[in-house]
Amino acid sequence: MSSQIIVNARHYRMPAAPTIVVCVDGCEQEYINQAILAGQAPFLAKLAGFGTVLTGDCVLPSFTNPNNVSIVTGAPPAVHGICGNFFFDEDTCTEVLMNDPKYLRAPTILAEMARAGQRVAVVTAKDKLRALLGHGLRGVCFSAEKADQLDVEVHGVAGMIERIGMPLPSVYSAELSEFVFAAGLSLLRRERPDLTYLSTTDYVQHKHAPGTREANAFYAMMDRYFAQYHDEGAVLAITADHGMNAKTDSIGRPRIVYLQDRLDARFGNQSTRVILPITDPYVVHHGALGSYATVYISERERQKEVADFIAGIAGVEAVLTRAQACERFELPPDRIGDLVVLGERLTALGSAADKHDLSGLTVPLRSHGGASEQKVPLLFNRKLSGIDDARRLRNFDAFDLALNHLA
Amino acid sequence: MSSQIIVNARHYRMPAAPTIVVCVDGCEQEYINQAILAGQAPFLAKLAGFGTVLTGDCVLPSFTNPNNVSIVTGAPPAVHGICGNFFFDEDTCTEVLMNDPKYLRAPTILAEMARAGQRVAVVTAKDKLRALLGHGLRGVCFSAEKADQLDVEVHGVAGMIERIGMPLPSVYSAELSEFVFAAGLSLLRRERPDLTYLSTTDYVQHKHAPGTREANAFYAMMDRYFAQYHDEGAVLAITADHGMNAKTDSIGRPRIVYLQDRLDARFGNQSTRVILPITDPYVVHHGALGSYATVYISERERQKEVADFIAGIAGVEAVLTRAQACERFELPPDRIGDLVVLGERLTALGSAADKHDLSGLTVPLRSHGGASEQKVPLLFNRKLSGIDDARRLRNFDAFDLALNHLA
């Protein structure tokens, strides 16, 4: 058996011990900080002593799918192609959902490790990620959301509800993520996979700020599982797909720039098309409102005019051309619009007001998508070595650091 | 008596009712939001119903003195001259403390209102602000810090400790700010000033994140006073000097770029001088660490080289030349260095490591100074009217909005 594999031009050593990479969805670093201060995360509180605590940048847009796929491919969206949940196909004039693995342009570290003979397991909270993360993978791969429908032939394992002893959680719950951790622990103890990838949902982070009772309870739950993985001898790497910020004013009202409405009022209907790639079938908790949008323009010669107009809107942090966005954020040019727009930290970008259902926002809007949500934790339960001081660390370095840099 | 005055080229109507402008030091908007969610700010929770809730931008650097002085002059630092606690006098090669009113280049609305016959009162938490805010003012002006040393001839009032019935608070305490509000209420009830300016200290916000028990208790205290001002018939305007953000990693360790050390290592000692204008005699709770620095360069022809070097340091958000900074942030060119440097949201800028005493940082560093702390509340207990939708609101519009825009 070879001692290393090469995936997307990066090499990865075989796991020296069972290795678990966790992507904590929406883990603004302050959640961990506050849980530690509240005494609710004793394992993470002492991590710097025996492990390694780093900060990295996620990829933009700071959304779930682009970042989960970046983490498991060790590459940015320019390489793997997944830059949101939707892109606009200009040939067919349709908005295309990118959850299907046929849009994936790169192999995953997970699939290649399995191909190289390693036992690999993947557990996601929502089923929407399962197909992308499990693409080409021979091993265990299932979602907590559909854990009651497991088939050994398809998912590599069955009967997880019974093994774990938790009822099937609601897709909008903290328990959906807890199920992921419980499944990871059960797999670690019984199947002992060489490499495990666990990915949670940010339901809690969308609803609750760092330091609140609910957030601290969620991080306390994770902390207990992390401690158990550690005690079982696993190498543990913890990162996030993106951070999370309030997108409100001081009394919790959402601050939203409805970009399509503004553009229609200025340039007329049909002249531009705003795509919000955060849109997906599960939008109740954020109303499809994030701090990233991409804009397609019918008359290309008006691009600068449109860009200048958007840049002048209060709450807009940056407007980039396709070329600028692709260079700065390593995005695939054929899957973004003529412009990329980022909202400021406290502002979300909408399309048309009547396209957003805010009735599910029972608490002040918290969301992500922009550069304000780019800082994420990179935590390891081992000392690392051989990391260049000048290196810009990314969340998609998690596998590299956990496999190649153990001290 | 004239119906309006003109100060720094802006006009202000005489107060129609006793008017209180409050500057809540370090009031990141999320503090209010979380206190409301926790049920601890019932007055602020219903403010949007009978009043007005807006968001504005503070001036950069997002420090206490530049912003307090901007609020009371209705003007940016380019006009009033106060752009930090320190500037470097290149003629005498000394670092000059700007707390002395002789550095103030503009009259205050407070002093001009008093000159026009209005009864004016100013209460600050720390004494360092008293002299600047009270410059030229005939009226009441004192600090909670030195409330035991009041002299009617100097401060316009005496015996406040006895009137309020609170012991003299420590300069590092939540009570220092509470004393300000209690004094404001006592003055409102007895002297009934036409115009009152109250300015608190951000001791609590430097130590405690939004939504924590201590922060919520602090905002609950303020909420009770706001409700009493309202019940007494006052027109109330609430804004902030700046926001507040964690400057740490996920386990609460400070993220600091020691700029002087980095510049000395690269360009040699004496070639650059880093000034941190947050530095003042009260630095225990933030170690003189904020997200703003200004850099003086001995060899001007190396300016671009120095700027490019700084821009490449991880954690630096922006590097501007003096001209760029003066244009973008409306700063006085003779009181900033050749470069202005902003730290990212989660990063503080230091000078040399051995110049910072971090022993007072008993909790994870929270600070301000950069563009990340620019959004502040603008809250009013009255409906406002006649505000142009396209207008960029600033915290230093507080007097204009409270006096000129009552519906």
Coordinates of C-alpha atoms in Angstrom, one line a residue, chain A residues 7-361:
Chain A
V7 CA -5.6 14.5 -4.8
N8 CA -6.0 17.8 -6.8
A9 CA -2.3 18.2 -6.9
R10 CA -1.8 18.0 -3.1
H11 CA -0.4 14.9 -1.4
Y12 CA -1.9 13.3 1.7
R13 CA -0.3 10.8 4.0
M14 CA -2.3 7.8 5.0
P15 CA -3.9 8.3 8.5
A16 CA -1.5 7.2 11.3
A17 CA -4.4 6.7 13.6
P18 CA -8.2 7.0 13.1
T19 CA -8.6 10.5 11.9
I20 CA -11.8 12.6 12.2
V21 CA -12.3 15.9 10.4
V22 CA -15.3 17.8 11.7
C23 CA -16.9 20.7 9.9
V24 CA -18.9 22.7 12.4
D25 CA -21.4 24.5 10.3
G26 CA -21.6 28.3 11.0
C27 CA -18.9 28.1 13.7
E28 CA -18.1 31.8 14.2
Q29 CA -15.1 31.5 16.5
E30 CA -16.7 33.5 19.3
Y31 CA -19.1 30.5 19.9
I32 CA -16.2 28.5 21.1
N33 CA -14.7 31.4 23.0
Q34 CA -17.9 32.1 24.9
A35 CA -18.7 28.4 25.6
I36 CA -15.2 28.2 27.2
L37 CA -15.7 31.3 29.2
A38 CA -19.1 29.9 30.4
G39 CA -17.2 26.8 31.6
Q40 CA -19.2 24.6 29.1
A41 CA -16.4 23.4 26.9
P42 CA -13.8 21.9 29.1
F43 CA -12.2 19.8 26.4
L44 CA -11.8 22.8 24.0
A45 CA -10.6 25.0 26.9
K46 CA -7.5 22.9 27.4
L47 CA -6.9 22.1 23.7
A48 CA -4.1 24.6 23.3
G49 CA -2.2 22.7 26.0
F50 CA -1.9 19.3 24.2
G51 CA -3.2 20.3 20.7
T52 CA -3.0 23.1 18.2
V53 CA -5.3 26.1 17.9
L54 CA -5.2 28.1 14.6
T55 CA -7.4 30.4 12.7
G56 CA -8.0 30.1 8.9
D57 CA -10.0 31.6 6.1
C58 CA -13.0 29.8 4.5
V59 CA -13.7 30.2 0.8
L60 CA -16.1 32.9 -0.5
P61 CA -19.0 32.7 -0.8
S62 CA -19.0 31.7 2.8
F63 CA -21.7 29.2 2.3
T64 CA -22.1 25.6 3.3
N65 CA -21.7 23.6 0.1
P66 CA -18.7 25.4 -1.4
N67 CA -16.9 25.1 1.8
N68 CA -17.7 21.5 2.7
V69 CA -16.7 20.6 -0.9
S70 CA -13.5 22.6 -0.5
I71 CA -12.6 20.9 2.7
V72 CA -13.1 17.4 1.3
T73 CA -11.2 18.2 -2.0
G74 CA -8.5 20.3 -0.4
A75 CA -9.2 22.9 -3.1
P76 CA -11.1 26.1 -3.9
P77 CA -14.3 26.3 -6.0
A78 CA -12.2 27.2 -9.1
V79 CA -11.0 23.6 -8.9
H80 CA -14.1 21.7 -7.7
G81 CA -16.8 23.9 -9.3
I82 CA -19.3 24.1 -6.4
C83 CA -19.7 27.8 -5.7
G84 CA -23.1 27.9 -4.1
N85 CA -26.4 26.0 -4.3
F86 CA -27.4 27.6 -7.5
F87 CA -26.0 29.1 -10.7
F88 CA -27.7 30.6 -13.7
D89 CA -27.3 28.7 -17.0
E90 CA -27.2 31.5 -19.6
D91 CA -27.7 29.0 -22.4
T92 CA -30.9 27.6 -21.1
C93 CA -31.9 30.7 -19.1
T94 CA -32.6 28.6 -16.0
E95 CA -31.4 28.6 -12.5
V96 CA -29.6 25.3 -11.9
L97 CA -29.3 23.6 -8.5
M98 CA -25.8 22.4 -7.9
N99 CA -26.5 19.7 -5.3
D100 CA -26.0 17.0 -7.9
P101 CA -22.5 15.5 -8.0
K102 CA -22.4 15.9 -11.8
Y103 CA -21.4 19.5 -11.1
L104 CA -18.4 18.4 -9.1
R105 CA -15.2 18.8 -11.1
A106 CA -12.7 17.3 -8.8
P107 CA -12.3 14.0 -6.8
T108 CA -12.5 14.1 -3.0
I109 CA -9.8 13.2 -0.6
L110 CA -12.4 10.8 0.9
A111 CA -13.0 8.9 -2.3
E112 CA -9.3 8.7 -3.1
M113 CA -8.5 7.5 0.4
A114 CA -11.1 4.7 0.0
R115 CA -9.7 3.8 -3.4
A116 CA -6.3 3.5 -1.7
G117 CA -7.7 1.0 0.7
Q118 CA -8.6 3.1 3.7
R119 CA -11.9 2.7 5.5
V120 CA -13.7 6.0 5.1
A121 CA -16.9 7.2 6.8
V122 CA -18.9 10.4 6.1
V123 CA -21.9 11.6 8.2
T124 CA -23.7 14.8 7.3
A125 CA -26.6 16.5 9.1
K126 CA -28.6 17.4 6.0
D127 CA -29.1 15.0 3.1
K128 CA -28.3 17.7 0.6
L129 CA -24.6 17.4 1.2
R130 CA -24.5 13.6 1.2
A131 CA -24.4 13.1 -2.5
L132 CA -21.6 15.7 -3.1
L133 CA -19.4 14.6 -0.2
G134 CA -20.0 10.9 -1.0
H135 CA -19.3 11.2 -4.7
G136 CA -17.3 8.2 -5.9
L137 CA -16.8 7.0 -2.3
R138 CA -16.8 3.4 -1.4
G139 CA -17.5 3.4 2.3
V140 CA -20.0 4.7 4.8
C141 CA -21.9 7.7 3.8
F142 CA -25.3 8.9 5.1
S143 CA -27.1 11.8 6.6
A144 CA -28.7 12.2 10.0
E145 CA -31.8 13.6 8.2
K146 CA -32.4 10.3 6.5
A147 CA -30.9 8.0 9.0
D148 CA -34.1 6.0 9.1
Q149 CA -33.7 5.0 5.4
L150 CA -30.3 3.4 5.5
D151 CA -29.4 0.6 3.1
V152 CA -26.1 -1.2 3.5
E153 CA -25.7 -1.3 -0.3
V154 CA -26.1 2.4 -0.7
H155 CA -24.9 3.9 2.6
G156 CA -22.3 1.3 3.7
V157 CA -24.1 0.8 7.0
A158 CA -27.6 0.4 8.3
G159 CA -29.5 0.4 11.6
M160 CA -27.9 3.6 12.9
I161 CA -31.0 4.8 14.7
E162 CA -31.1 1.6 16.7
R163 CA -27.3 1.6 17.3
I164 CA -27.3 5.2 18.6
G165 CA -30.6 5.1 20.4
M166 CA -31.6 8.6 19.4
P167 CA -34.9 9.2 17.6
L168 CA -34.7 10.5 14.0
P169 CA -34.2 14.3 14.6
S170 CA -36.1 17.1 12.9
V171 CA -34.2 18.7 10.0
Y172 CA -34.5 22.0 12.0
S173 CA -33.0 21.1 15.3
A174 CA -29.8 21.0 17.3
E175 CA -30.3 17.2 17.6
L176 CA -29.7 16.8 13.8
S177 CA -26.1 17.7 14.5
E178 CA -25.9 15.7 17.7
F179 CA -27.0 12.7 15.7
V180 CA -23.9 13.3 13.5
F181 CA -21.6 13.2 16.4
A182 CA -23.2 10.2 18.0
A183 CA -23.0 8.4 14.7
G184 CA -19.3 9.3 14.4
L185 CA -18.6 7.9 17.9
S186 CA -20.5 4.7 17.3
L187 CA -18.7 4.2 14.0
L188 CA -15.3 5.0 15.7
R189 CA -16.0 2.4 18.4
R190 CA -17.3 -0.4 16.2
E191 CA -16.1 0.0 12.6
R192 CA -13.1 2.2 13.5
P193 CA -12.8 4.0 10.2
D194 CA -9.3 5.2 9.2
L195 CA -10.8 8.5 8.1
T196 CA -14.1 10.1 9.1
Y197 CA -15.7 13.3 7.9
L198 CA -18.5 14.8 10.1
S199 CA -20.5 17.8 8.9
T200 CA -23.2 19.5 11.1
T201 CA -25.9 22.0 10.4
D202 CA -25.9 25.7 11.5
Y203 CA -29.5 25.7 12.7
V204 CA -28.4 26.7 16.2
Q205 CA -26.0 29.4 15.0
H206 CA -28.6 30.9 12.7
K207 CA -30.9 31.3 15.7
H208 CA -28.6 32.0 18.7
A209 CA -25.7 34.3 19.3
P210 CA -22.4 33.2 20.9
G211 CA -22.6 33.0 24.6
T212 CA -26.4 32.5 24.8
R213 CA -27.8 29.6 26.7
E214 CA -28.8 27.6 23.6
A215 CA -25.5 28.2 21.8
N216 CA -23.5 27.2 24.9
A217 CA -25.5 24.1 25.3
F218 CA -24.8 23.2 21.7
Y219 CA -21.1 23.7 22.1
A220 CA -21.1 21.8 25.4
M221 CA -22.7 18.8 23.5
M222 CA -20.0 19.0 20.8
D223 CA -17.3 19.3 23.5
R224 CA -18.4 16.0 25.1
Y225 CA -18.1 14.2 21.8
F226 CA -14.7 15.7 21.0
A227 CA -13.4 14.5 24.3
Q228 CA -14.7 11.0 23.6
Y229 CA -13.1 10.9 20.1
H230 CA -9.9 12.0 21.8
D231 CA -10.2 9.4 24.5
E232 CA -10.7 6.8 21.8
G233 CA -7.3 7.7 20.4
A234 CA -8.5 9.5 17.3
V235 CA -6.7 12.3 15.6
L236 CA -9.2 15.1 15.6
A237 CA -9.4 18.2 13.3
I238 CA -12.1 20.7 13.8
T239 CA -12.9 23.5 11.3
A240 CA -16.0 25.3 10.0
D241 CA -17.6 26.0 6.6
H242 CA -18.1 29.7 7.6
G243 CA -18.7 32.1 10.5
M244 CA -22.0 33.8 11.4
N245 CA -23.1 37.3 12.1
A246 CA -26.2 39.2 13.1
K247 CA -27.7 40.9 10.0
T248 CA -29.8 43.3 12.0
D249 CA -30.0 46.7 13.6
S250 CA -29.8 47.3 17.3
I251 CA -33.3 46.1 18.0
G252 CA -33.0 43.0 15.9
R253 CA -34.8 44.1 12.7
P254 CA -33.2 42.6 9.6
R255 CA -31.0 44.9 7.5
I256 CA -31.7 43.8 4.0
V257 CA -30.7 45.3 0.6
Y258 CA -33.2 43.9 -1.9
L259 CA -30.8 44.0 -4.8
Q260 CA -33.2 42.9 -7.6
D261 CA -35.8 45.5 -6.6
R262 CA -33.1 48.2 -6.5
L263 CA -31.7 47.2 -9.9
D264 CA -35.2 46.8 -11.5
A265 CA -36.1 50.3 -10.3
R266 CA -33.0 51.8 -11.7
F267 CA -32.4 49.7 -14.9
G268 CA -35.8 48.2 -15.6
N269 CA -37.1 44.7 -15.3
Q270 CA -35.2 41.9 -17.2
S271 CA -32.1 44.0 -17.5
T272 CA -30.4 42.2 -14.6
R273 CA -30.8 38.9 -12.7
V274 CA -29.7 38.6 -9.1
I275 CA -28.9 35.1 -8.0
L276 CA -28.5 34.3 -4.3
P277 CA -26.6 31.1 -4.2
I278 CA -27.6 30.5 -0.5
T279 CA -31.1 29.7 -1.7
D280 CA -31.8 26.0 -1.1
P281 CA -34.8 23.8 -0.1
Y282 CA -34.0 24.5 3.6
V283 CA -34.3 28.3 4.0
V284 CA -36.8 28.6 6.9
H285 CA -34.1 29.8 9.4
H286 CA -32.5 32.4 7.2
G287 CA -35.1 33.3 4.6
A288 CA -32.5 32.8 1.8
L289 CA -30.7 35.9 3.0
G290 CA -27.0 36.0 3.1
S291 CA -24.3 38.6 2.4
Y292 CA -23.3 37.3 -1.1
A293 CA -25.1 37.7 -4.4
T294 CA -24.1 37.4 -8.0
V295 CA -25.6 39.5 -10.8
Y296 CA -26.1 38.7 -14.5
I297 CA -26.4 41.7 -16.8
S298 CA -28.3 41.5 -20.1
E299 CA -26.4 44.4 -21.7
R300 CA -22.8 43.7 -21.0
E301 CA -21.8 47.2 -22.0
R302 CA -23.7 48.6 -19.0
Q303 CA -21.6 46.5 -16.6
K304 CA -19.7 49.4 -15.1
E305 CA -22.8 51.5 -14.7
V306 CA -24.5 48.6 -12.9
A307 CA -21.4 48.0 -10.7
D308 CA -21.1 51.6 -9.8
F309 CA -24.8 51.8 -8.9
I310 CA -24.6 48.7 -6.6
A311 CA -21.4 50.0 -5.0
G312 CA -23.2 53.2 -4.0
I313 CA -25.9 51.3 -2.1
A314 CA -25.6 51.6 1.7
G315 CA -24.8 48.2 3.2
V316 CA -22.9 46.9 0.1
E317 CA -19.2 46.2 1.1
A318 CA -17.8 45.3 -2.3
V319 CA -18.7 44.8 -6.0
L320 CA -16.3 42.8 -8.1
T321 CA -16.3 41.9 -11.8
R322 CA -16.4 38.2 -12.7
A323 CA -12.7 38.4 -13.4
Q324 CA -11.8 40.1 -10.1
A325 CA -14.0 37.7 -8.1
C326 CA -12.5 34.7 -9.8
E327 CA -9.0 35.9 -9.1
R328 CA -9.6 37.0 -5.5
F329 CA -11.9 34.2 -4.4
E330 CA -10.8 31.4 -6.7
L331 CA -14.2 30.9 -8.2
P332 CA -15.2 29.1 -11.4
P333 CA -16.0 31.8 -14.0
D334 CA -18.7 29.9 -15.8
R335 CA -20.8 29.5 -12.6
I336 CA -20.9 33.1 -11.4
G337 CA -22.5 36.2 -12.9
D338 CA -21.0 39.3 -14.4
L339 CA -20.7 40.8 -10.9
V340 CA -20.2 39.5 -7.4
V341 CA -21.6 41.6 -4.6
L342 CA -20.7 41.3 -0.9
G343 CA -22.9 42.7 1.9
E344 CA -21.4 44.4 4.9
R345 CA -21.1 42.5 8.2
L346 CA -24.5 43.6 9.4
T347 CA -26.3 43.6 6.1
A348 CA -27.9 40.8 4.1
L349 CA -28.5 40.9 0.4
G350 CA -32.0 39.9 -1.0
S351 CA -33.3 39.6 -4.5
A352 CA -36.9 41.0 -4.7
A353 CA -38.7 41.5 -1.4
D354 CA -41.6 39.4 -2.5
K355 CA -39.4 36.5 -3.2
H356 CA -38.3 36.2 0.5
D357 CA -40.5 34.5 3.1
L358 CA -39.5 36.1 6.4
S359 CA -42.2 34.4 8.3
G360 CA -39.8 31.7 9.5
L361 CA -37.6 34.4 11.1

